[in-house]
Short mmCIF file of C-alpha atoms and ligand atoms in Angstrom, two decimals:
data_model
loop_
_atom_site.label_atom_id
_atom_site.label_comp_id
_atom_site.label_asym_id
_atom_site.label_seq_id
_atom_site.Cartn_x
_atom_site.Cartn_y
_atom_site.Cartn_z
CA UNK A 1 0.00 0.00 0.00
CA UNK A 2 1.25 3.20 -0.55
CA UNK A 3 1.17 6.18 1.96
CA UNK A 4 -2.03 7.80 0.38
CA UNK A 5 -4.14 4.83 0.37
CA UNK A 6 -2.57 3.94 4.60
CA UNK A 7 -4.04 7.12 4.97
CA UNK A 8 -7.31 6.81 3.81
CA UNK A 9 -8.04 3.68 5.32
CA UNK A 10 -6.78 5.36 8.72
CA UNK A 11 -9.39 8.09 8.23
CA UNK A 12 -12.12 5.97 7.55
CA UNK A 13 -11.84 3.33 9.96
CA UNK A 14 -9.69 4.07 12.92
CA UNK A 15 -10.68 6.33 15.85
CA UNK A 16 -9.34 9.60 15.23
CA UNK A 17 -8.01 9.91 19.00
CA UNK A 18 -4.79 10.53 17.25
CA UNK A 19 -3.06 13.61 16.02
CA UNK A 20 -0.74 12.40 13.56
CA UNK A 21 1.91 13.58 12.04
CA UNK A 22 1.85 13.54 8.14
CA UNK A 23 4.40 10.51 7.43
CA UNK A 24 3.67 7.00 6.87
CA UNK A 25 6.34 4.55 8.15
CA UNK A 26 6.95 1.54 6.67
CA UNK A 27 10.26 -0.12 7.88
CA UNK A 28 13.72 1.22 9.46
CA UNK A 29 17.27 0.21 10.30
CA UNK A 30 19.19 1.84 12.80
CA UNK A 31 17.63 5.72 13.56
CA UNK A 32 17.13 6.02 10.30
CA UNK A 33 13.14 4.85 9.14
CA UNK A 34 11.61 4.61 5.33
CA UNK A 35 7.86 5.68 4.05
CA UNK A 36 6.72 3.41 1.83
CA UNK A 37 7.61 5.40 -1.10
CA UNK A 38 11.49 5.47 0.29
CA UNK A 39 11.51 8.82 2.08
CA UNK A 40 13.87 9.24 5.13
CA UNK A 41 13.42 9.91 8.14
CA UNK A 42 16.11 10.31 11.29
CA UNK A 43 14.07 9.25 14.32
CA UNK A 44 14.63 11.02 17.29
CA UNK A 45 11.65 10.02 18.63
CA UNK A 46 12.10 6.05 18.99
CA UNK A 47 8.17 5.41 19.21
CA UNK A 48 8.04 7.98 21.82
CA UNK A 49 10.69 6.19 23.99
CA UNK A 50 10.37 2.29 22.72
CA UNK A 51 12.33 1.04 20.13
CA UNK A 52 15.43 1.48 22.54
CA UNK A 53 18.02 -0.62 20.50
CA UNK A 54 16.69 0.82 17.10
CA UNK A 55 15.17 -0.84 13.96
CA UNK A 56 16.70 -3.98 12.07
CA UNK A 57 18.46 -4.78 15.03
CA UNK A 58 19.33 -8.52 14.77
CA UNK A 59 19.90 -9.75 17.99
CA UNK A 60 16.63 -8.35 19.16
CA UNK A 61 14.75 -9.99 16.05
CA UNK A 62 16.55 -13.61 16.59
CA UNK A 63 15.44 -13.75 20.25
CA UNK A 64 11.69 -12.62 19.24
CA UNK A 65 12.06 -15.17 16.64
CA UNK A 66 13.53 -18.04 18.59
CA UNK A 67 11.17 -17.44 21.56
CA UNK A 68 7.77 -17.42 19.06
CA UNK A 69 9.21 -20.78 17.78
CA UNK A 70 9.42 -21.95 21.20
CA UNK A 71 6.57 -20.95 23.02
CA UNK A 72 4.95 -17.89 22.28
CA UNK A 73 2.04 -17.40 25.43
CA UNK A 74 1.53 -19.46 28.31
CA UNK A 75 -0.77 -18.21 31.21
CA UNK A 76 -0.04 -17.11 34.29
CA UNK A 77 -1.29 -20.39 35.57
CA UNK A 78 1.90 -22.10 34.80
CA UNK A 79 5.82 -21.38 35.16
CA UNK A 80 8.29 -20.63 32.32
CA UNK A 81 11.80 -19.28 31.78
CA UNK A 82 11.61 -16.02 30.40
CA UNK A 83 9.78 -14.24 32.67
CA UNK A 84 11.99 -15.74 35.46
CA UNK A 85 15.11 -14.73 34.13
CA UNK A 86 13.75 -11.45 33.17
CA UNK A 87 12.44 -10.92 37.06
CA UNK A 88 16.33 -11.88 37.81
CA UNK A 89 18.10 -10.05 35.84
CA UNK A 90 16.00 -7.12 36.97
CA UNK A 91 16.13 -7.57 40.40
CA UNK A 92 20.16 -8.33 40.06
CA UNK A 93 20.40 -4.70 38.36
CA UNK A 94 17.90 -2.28 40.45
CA UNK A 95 18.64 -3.85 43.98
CA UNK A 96 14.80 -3.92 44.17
CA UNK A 97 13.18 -7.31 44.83
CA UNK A 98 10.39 -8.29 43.08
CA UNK A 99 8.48 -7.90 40.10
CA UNK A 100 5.32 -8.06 38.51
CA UNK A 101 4.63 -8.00 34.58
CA UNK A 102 2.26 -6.32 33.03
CA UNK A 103 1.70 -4.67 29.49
CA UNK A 104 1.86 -1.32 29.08
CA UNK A 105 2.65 1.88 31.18
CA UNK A 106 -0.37 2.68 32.77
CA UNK A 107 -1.20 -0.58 33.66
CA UNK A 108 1.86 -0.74 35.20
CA UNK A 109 1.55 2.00 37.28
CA UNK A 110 -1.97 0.76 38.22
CA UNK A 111 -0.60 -1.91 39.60
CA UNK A 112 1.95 -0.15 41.32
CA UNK A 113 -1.05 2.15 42.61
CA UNK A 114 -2.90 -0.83 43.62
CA UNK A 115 0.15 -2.68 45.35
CA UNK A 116 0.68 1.28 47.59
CA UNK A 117 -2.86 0.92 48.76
CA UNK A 118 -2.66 -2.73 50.04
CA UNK A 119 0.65 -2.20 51.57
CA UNK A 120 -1.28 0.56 53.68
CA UNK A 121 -4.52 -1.50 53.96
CA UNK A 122 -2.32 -4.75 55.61
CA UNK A 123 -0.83 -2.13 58.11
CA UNK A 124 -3.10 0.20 58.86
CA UNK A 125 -6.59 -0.34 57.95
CA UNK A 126 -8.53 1.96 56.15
CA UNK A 127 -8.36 5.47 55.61
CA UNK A 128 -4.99 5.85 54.18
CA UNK A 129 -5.12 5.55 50.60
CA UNK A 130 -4.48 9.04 49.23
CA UNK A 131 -1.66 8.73 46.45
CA UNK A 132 0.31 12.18 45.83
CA UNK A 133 1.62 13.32 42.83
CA UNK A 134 3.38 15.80 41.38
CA UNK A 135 1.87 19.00 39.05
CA UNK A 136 3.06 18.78 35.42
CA UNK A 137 3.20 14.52 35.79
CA UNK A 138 2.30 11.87 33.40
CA UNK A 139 1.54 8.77 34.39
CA UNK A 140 -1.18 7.17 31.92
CA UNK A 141 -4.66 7.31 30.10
CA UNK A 142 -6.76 4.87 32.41
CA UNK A 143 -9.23 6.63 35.04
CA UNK A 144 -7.11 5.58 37.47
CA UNK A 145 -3.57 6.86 35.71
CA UNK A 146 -5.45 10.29 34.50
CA UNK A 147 -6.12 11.04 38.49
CA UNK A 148 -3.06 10.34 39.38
CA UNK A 149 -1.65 12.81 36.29
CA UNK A 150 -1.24 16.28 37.71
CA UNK A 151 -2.36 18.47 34.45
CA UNK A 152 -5.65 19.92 34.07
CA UNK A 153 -5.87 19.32 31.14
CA UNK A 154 -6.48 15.55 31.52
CA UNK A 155 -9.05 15.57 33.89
CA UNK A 156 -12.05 16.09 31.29
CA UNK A 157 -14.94 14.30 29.98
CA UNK A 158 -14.21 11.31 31.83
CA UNK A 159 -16.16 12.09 35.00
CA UNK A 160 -15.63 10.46 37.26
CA UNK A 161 -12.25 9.67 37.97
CA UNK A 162 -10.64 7.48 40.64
CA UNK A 163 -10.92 9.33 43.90
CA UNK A 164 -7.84 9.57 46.48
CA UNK A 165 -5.17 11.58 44.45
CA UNK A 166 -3.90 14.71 45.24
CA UNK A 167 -1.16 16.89 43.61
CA UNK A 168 1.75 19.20 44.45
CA UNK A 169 4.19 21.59 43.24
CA UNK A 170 7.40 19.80 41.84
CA UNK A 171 10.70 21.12 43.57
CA UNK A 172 8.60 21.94 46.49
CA UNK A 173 8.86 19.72 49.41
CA UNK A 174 7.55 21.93 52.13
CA UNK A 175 4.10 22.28 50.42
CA UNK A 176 4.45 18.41 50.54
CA UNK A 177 5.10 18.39 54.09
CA UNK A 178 2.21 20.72 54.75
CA UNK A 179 -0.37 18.13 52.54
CA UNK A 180 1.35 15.29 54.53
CA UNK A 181 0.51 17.03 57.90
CA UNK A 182 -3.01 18.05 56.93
CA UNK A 183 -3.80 14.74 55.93
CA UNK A 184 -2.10 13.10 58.41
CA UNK A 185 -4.60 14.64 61.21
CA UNK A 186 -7.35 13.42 59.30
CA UNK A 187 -6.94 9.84 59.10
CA UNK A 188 -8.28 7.12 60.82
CA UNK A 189 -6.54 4.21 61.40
CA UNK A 190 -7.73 1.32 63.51
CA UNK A 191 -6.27 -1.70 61.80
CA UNK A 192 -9.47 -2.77 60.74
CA UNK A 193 -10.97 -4.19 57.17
CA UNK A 194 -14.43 -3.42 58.44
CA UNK A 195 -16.11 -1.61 55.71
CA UNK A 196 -16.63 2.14 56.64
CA UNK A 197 -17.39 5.16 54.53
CA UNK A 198 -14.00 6.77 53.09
CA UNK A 199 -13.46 10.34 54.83
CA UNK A 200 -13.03 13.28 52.53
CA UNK A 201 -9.26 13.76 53.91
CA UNK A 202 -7.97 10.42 53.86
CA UNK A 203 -4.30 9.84 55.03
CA UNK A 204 -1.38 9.38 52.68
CA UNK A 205 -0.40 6.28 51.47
CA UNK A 206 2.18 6.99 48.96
CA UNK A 207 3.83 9.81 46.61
CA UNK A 208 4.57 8.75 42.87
CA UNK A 209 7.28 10.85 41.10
CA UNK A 210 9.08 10.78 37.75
CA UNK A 211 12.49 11.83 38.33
CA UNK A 212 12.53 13.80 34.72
CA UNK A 213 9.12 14.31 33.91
CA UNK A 214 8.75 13.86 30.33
CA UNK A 215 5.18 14.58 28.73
CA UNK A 216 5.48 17.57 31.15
CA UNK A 217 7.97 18.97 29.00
CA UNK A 218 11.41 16.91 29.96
CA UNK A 219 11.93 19.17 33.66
CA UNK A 220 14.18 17.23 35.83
CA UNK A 221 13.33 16.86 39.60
CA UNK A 222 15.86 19.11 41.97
CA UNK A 223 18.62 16.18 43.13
CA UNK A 224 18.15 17.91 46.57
CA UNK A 225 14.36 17.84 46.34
CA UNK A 226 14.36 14.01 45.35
CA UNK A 227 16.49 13.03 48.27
CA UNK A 228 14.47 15.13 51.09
CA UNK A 229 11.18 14.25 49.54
CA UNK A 230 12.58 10.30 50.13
CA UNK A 231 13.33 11.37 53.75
CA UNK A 232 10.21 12.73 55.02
CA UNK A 233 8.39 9.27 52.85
CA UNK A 234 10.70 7.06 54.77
CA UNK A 235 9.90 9.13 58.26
CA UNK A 236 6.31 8.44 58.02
CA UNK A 237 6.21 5.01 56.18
CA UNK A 238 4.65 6.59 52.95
CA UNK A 239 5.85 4.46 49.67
CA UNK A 240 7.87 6.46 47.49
CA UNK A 241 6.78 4.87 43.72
CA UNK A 242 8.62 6.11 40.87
CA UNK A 243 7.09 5.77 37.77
CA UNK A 244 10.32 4.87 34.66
CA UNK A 245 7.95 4.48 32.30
CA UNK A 246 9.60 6.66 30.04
CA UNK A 247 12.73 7.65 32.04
CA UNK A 248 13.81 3.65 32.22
CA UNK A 249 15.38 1.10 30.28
CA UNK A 250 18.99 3.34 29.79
CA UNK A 251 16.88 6.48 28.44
CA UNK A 252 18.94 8.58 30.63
CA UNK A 253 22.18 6.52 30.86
CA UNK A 254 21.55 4.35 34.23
CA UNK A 255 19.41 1.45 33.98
CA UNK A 256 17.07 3.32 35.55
CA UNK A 257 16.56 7.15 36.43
CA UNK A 258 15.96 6.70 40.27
CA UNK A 259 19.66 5.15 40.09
CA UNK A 260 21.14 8.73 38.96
CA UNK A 261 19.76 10.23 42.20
CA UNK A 262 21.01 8.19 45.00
CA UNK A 263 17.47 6.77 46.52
CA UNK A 264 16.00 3.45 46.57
CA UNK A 265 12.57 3.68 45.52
CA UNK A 266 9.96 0.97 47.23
CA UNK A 267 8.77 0.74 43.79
CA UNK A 268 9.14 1.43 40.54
CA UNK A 269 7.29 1.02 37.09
CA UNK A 270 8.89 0.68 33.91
CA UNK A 271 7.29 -0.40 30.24
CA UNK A 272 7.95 1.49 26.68
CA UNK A 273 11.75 0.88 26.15
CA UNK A 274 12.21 -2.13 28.21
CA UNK A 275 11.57 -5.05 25.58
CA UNK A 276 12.51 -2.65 22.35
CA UNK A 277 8.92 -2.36 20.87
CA UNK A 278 7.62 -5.34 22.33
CA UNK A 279 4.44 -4.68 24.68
CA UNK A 280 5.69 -5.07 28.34
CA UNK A 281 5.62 -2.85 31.20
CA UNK A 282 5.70 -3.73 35.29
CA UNK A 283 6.62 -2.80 38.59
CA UNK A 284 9.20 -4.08 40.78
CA UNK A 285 9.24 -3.69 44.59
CA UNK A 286 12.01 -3.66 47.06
CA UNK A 287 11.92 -5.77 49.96
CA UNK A 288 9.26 -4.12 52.14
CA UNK A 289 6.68 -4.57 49.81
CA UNK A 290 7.68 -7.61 47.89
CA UNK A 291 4.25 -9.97 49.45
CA UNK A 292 2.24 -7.43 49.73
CA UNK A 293 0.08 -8.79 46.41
CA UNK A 294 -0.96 -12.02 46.72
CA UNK A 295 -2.92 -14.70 44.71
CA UNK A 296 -5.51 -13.05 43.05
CA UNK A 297 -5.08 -9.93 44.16
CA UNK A 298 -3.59 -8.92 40.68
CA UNK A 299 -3.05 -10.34 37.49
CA UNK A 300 -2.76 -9.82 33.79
CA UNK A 301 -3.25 -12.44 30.93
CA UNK A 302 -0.34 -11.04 28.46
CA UNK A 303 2.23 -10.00 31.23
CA UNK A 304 5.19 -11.86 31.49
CA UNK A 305 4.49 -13.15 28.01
CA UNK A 306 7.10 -15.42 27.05
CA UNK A 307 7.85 -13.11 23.83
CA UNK A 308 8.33 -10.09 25.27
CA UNK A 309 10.36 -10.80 27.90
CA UNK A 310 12.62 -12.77 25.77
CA UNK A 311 12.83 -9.50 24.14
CA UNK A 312 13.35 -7.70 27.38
CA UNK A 313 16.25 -9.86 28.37
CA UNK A 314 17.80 -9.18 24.72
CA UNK A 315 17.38 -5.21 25.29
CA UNK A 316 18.85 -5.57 28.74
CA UNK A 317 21.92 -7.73 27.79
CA UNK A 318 22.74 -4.78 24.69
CA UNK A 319 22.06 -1.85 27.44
CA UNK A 320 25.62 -2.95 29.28
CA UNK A 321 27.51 -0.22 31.08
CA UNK A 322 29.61 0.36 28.05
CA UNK A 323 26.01 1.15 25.91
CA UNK A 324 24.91 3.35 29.26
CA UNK A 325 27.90 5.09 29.57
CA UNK A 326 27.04 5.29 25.60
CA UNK A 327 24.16 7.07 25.94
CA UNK A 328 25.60 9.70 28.07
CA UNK A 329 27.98 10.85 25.88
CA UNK A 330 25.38 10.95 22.66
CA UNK A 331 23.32 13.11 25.27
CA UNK A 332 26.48 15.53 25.69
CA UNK A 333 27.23 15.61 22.12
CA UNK A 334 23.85 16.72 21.50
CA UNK A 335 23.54 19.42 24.25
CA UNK A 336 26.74 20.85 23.23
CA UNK A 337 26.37 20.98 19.81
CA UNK A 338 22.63 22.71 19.62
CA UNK A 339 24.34 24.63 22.46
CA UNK A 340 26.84 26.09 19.78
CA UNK A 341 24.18 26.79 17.33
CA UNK A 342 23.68 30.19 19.83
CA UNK A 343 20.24 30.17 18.07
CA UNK A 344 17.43 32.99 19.70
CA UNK A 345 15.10 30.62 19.12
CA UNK A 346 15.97 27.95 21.71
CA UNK A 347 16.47 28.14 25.45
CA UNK A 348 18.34 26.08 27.76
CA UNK A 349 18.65 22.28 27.16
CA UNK A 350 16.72 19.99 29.83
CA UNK A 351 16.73 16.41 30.53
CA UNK A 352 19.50 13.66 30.90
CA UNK A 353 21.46 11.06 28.31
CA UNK A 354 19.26 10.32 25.39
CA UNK A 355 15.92 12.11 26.76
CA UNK A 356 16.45 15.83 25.61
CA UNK A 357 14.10 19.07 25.81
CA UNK A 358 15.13 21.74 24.15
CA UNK A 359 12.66 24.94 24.76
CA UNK A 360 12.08 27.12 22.05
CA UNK A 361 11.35 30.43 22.93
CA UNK A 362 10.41 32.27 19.70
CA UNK A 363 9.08 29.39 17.82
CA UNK A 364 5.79 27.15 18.34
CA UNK A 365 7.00 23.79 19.04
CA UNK A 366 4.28 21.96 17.69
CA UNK A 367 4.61 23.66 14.42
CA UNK A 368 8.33 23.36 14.61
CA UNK A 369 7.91 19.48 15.32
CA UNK A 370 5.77 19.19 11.78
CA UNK A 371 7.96 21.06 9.76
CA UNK A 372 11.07 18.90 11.07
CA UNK A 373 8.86 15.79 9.89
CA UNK A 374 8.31 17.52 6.57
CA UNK A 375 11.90 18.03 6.37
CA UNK A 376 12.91 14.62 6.89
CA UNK A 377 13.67 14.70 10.85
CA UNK A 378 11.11 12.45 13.32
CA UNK A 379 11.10 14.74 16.77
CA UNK A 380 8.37 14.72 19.51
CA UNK A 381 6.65 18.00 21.69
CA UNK A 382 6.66 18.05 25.53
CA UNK A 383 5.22 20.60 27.60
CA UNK A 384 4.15 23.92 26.74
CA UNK A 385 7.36 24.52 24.93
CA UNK A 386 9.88 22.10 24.24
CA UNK A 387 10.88 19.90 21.58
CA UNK A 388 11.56 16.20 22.92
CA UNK A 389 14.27 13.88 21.83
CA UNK A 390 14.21 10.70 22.79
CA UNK A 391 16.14 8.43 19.62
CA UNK A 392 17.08 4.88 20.02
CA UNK A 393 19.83 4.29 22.67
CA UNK A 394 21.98 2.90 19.84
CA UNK A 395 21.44 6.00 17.31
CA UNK A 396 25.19 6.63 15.54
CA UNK A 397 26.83 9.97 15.66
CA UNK A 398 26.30 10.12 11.53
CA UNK A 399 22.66 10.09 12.41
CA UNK A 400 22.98 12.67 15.09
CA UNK A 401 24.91 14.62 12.44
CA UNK A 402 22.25 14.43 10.48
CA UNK A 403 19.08 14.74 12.55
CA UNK A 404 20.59 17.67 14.36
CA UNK A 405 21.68 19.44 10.93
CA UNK A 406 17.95 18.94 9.79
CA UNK A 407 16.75 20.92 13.17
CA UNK A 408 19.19 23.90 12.62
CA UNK A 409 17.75 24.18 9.25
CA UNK A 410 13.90 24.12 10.02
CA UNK A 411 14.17 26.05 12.98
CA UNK A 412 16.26 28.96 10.78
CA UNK A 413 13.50 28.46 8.52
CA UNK A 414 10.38 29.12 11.01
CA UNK A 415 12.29 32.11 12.85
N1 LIG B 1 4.08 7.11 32.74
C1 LIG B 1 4.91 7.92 32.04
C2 LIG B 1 5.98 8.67 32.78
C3 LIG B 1 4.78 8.04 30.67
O1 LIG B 1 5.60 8.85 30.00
C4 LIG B 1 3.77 7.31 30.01
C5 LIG B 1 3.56 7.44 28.56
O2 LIG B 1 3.99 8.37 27.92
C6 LIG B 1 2.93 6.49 30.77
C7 LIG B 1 3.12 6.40 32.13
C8 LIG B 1 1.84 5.67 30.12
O3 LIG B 1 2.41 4.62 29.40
P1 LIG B 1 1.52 3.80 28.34
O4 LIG B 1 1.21 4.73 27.22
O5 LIG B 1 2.42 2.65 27.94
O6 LIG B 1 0.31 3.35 29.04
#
């Protein structure tokens, strides 16, 4: 099919929840991707934080391939390697403990969600299940995940959403404190699973953070902020959840982000890059909370699939400290040289590694982001203002070259 006729059929029988950009992609090797028709493409965009070890990468495509041979689903009902050595290999590399497997982001961080609350429940009965977030977070499209989001602009139509979320100020730890304390005289808690009617200030159970928050426009977390805000979670026996979603899986040149900021999490979630376009996400717990979800408390009938974690334990054996340390340097070499560029229409470069924000001050970045896809150059929007890069992890410098060369052009060409 060619890109006209893709596009039809899109239009005429696909929700239109989706607004696309105007290229069709049809296959890709390296960072570099193909319409149907041949047109280029650089990708700095990787499937918004995927395809982590690129496209046509062949180590990644004999493990999918010898795994679908194999076995390619078994349920949850029954053992099988992958998803054990995947658990092990994760475990062996965060510290953490345990894990649970699940499909995509927000599930993920459902789960995660759903794992704070019990961990709470066991202890201290009800009336302590208030999640806290932070204001310009991301952390999915269920009812559930779009609570827990702290942007206005997501809590719409949907009415009504999961109660017991509240949100605060990023970089702000006393107005945590001060939500902490409010909520803290509030709460009951008499140890027991009796039903009874939720108050309207329910105590605090647990405070999800991403330590870069990307959709939000790629705005790293203070280090200083992320290390007190652990504190005062660890003085009360609140869970501190991170959700990696989109900062794991080597995006920002440790394993995972939390790693770069010297705290151990009591959980984390991870999906998009973590099995290189495969569907998986998860959450793995450190020791505190590692029984706290028991039979049938949660499941999921594709996580831990056989497939993707084969996949996942590919990714992870390519993302060795040599492709980490990698990714930093790529990140460095692309601050430094859009840094040189002195250009009026760009402000000072956010993120960390291989996730990049670069704010553009005198140009729209949405309109920006389209004519860089006209021009031959994949490149993603965050926030208000910025332009996101997040490329595969394995993107060469000739690509970077050449992406970067396509943004100096388009951007002189919109100011
Ligand atoms: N959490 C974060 C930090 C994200 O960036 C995203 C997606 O962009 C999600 C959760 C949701 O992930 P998914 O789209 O796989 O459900």
């Amino acid at each position: 099919m060619n890109s006209e006729d893709i596009k039809s059929l899109d239009a005429e029988n696909v929700m239109q929840t989706y607004a696309r950009f105007d290229a069709v992609i049809d296959h890709g090797n390296g960072a570099t991707l193909y319409s149907p028709e041949g047109k280029e493409y650089i990708d700095f965009t990787s499937g918004i934080g995927v395809n982590s070890v690129g496209y046509g990468n062949k180590g990644l495509a004999d493990a999918v391939y010898a795994q679908t041979m194999r076995l390619q689903h078994i349920s949850n009902l029954y053992y099988s390697e992958p998803y054990v050595r995947l658990a092990k290999e994760l475990s062996g590399r965060t510290g953490l403990k345990n894990v649970f497997f699940s499909n995509s982001g927000a599930e993920a961080n459902e789960g995660m969600i759903k794992l704070a609350r019990k961990y709470s429940f066991d202890k201290y009965g009800r009336g302590r299940s208030t999640i806290v977030s932070l204001e310009q977070s991301f952390h999915g499209r269920t009812i559930t995940t779009l609570a827990a989001t702290g942007q206005d602009a997501f809590h719409n139509y949907f009415f009504p959403f999961t109660e017991g979320f509240r949100h605060v100020p990023a970089n702000d730890v006393k107005a945590l404190e001060a939500l902490l304390d409010t909520f803290a005289s509030a709460a009951v808690s008499d140890g027991s699973s009796a039903f009874k009617p939720v108050l309207p200030m329910n105590g605090v159970c647990a405070v999800v953070i991403e330590v870069i928050q990307g959709e939000g426009g790629v705005l790293p977390l203070d280090p200083g902020y992320v290390k007190d805000l652990a504190d005062l979670c660890a003085g009360r026996d609140i869970l501190l959840l991170v959700d990696e979603v989109q900062t794991g899986a080597g995006r920002t040149g440790a394993l995972f982000a939390y790693q770069q900021y010297g705290i151990t999490p009591d959980v984390i979630s991870f999906a998009k890059g973590i099995a290189g376009g495969l569907p998986l996400g998860g959450f793995i717990s450190g020791e505190k909370c590692s029984a706290v979800l028991t039979a049938g408390t949660h499941a999921s009938t594709f996580g831990g699939n056989p497939v993707a974690a084969a996949a996942a334990l590919e990714v992870l054996r390519q993302l060795d400290d040599d492709a980490l340390a990698g990714v930093i340097m790529k990140g460095e070499y692309i601050k430094d040289k859009i840094q040189g560029w002195n250009s009026p229409a760009i402000g000072d470069i956010r993120g960390k590694g291989l996730m990049v924000g670069i704010p553009l001050l005198s140009v729209d970045h949405k309109e920006a982001a389209k004519a860089c896809v006209a021009n031959g150059l994949l490149i993603l929007t965050a926030g208000d203002d910025a332009l996101r890069m997040l490329p595969p992890l394995t993107i060469s410098y000739e690509e970077i070259d050449k992406g970067l060369a396509i943004l100096k052009a388009t951007l002189g060409e919109l100011l």
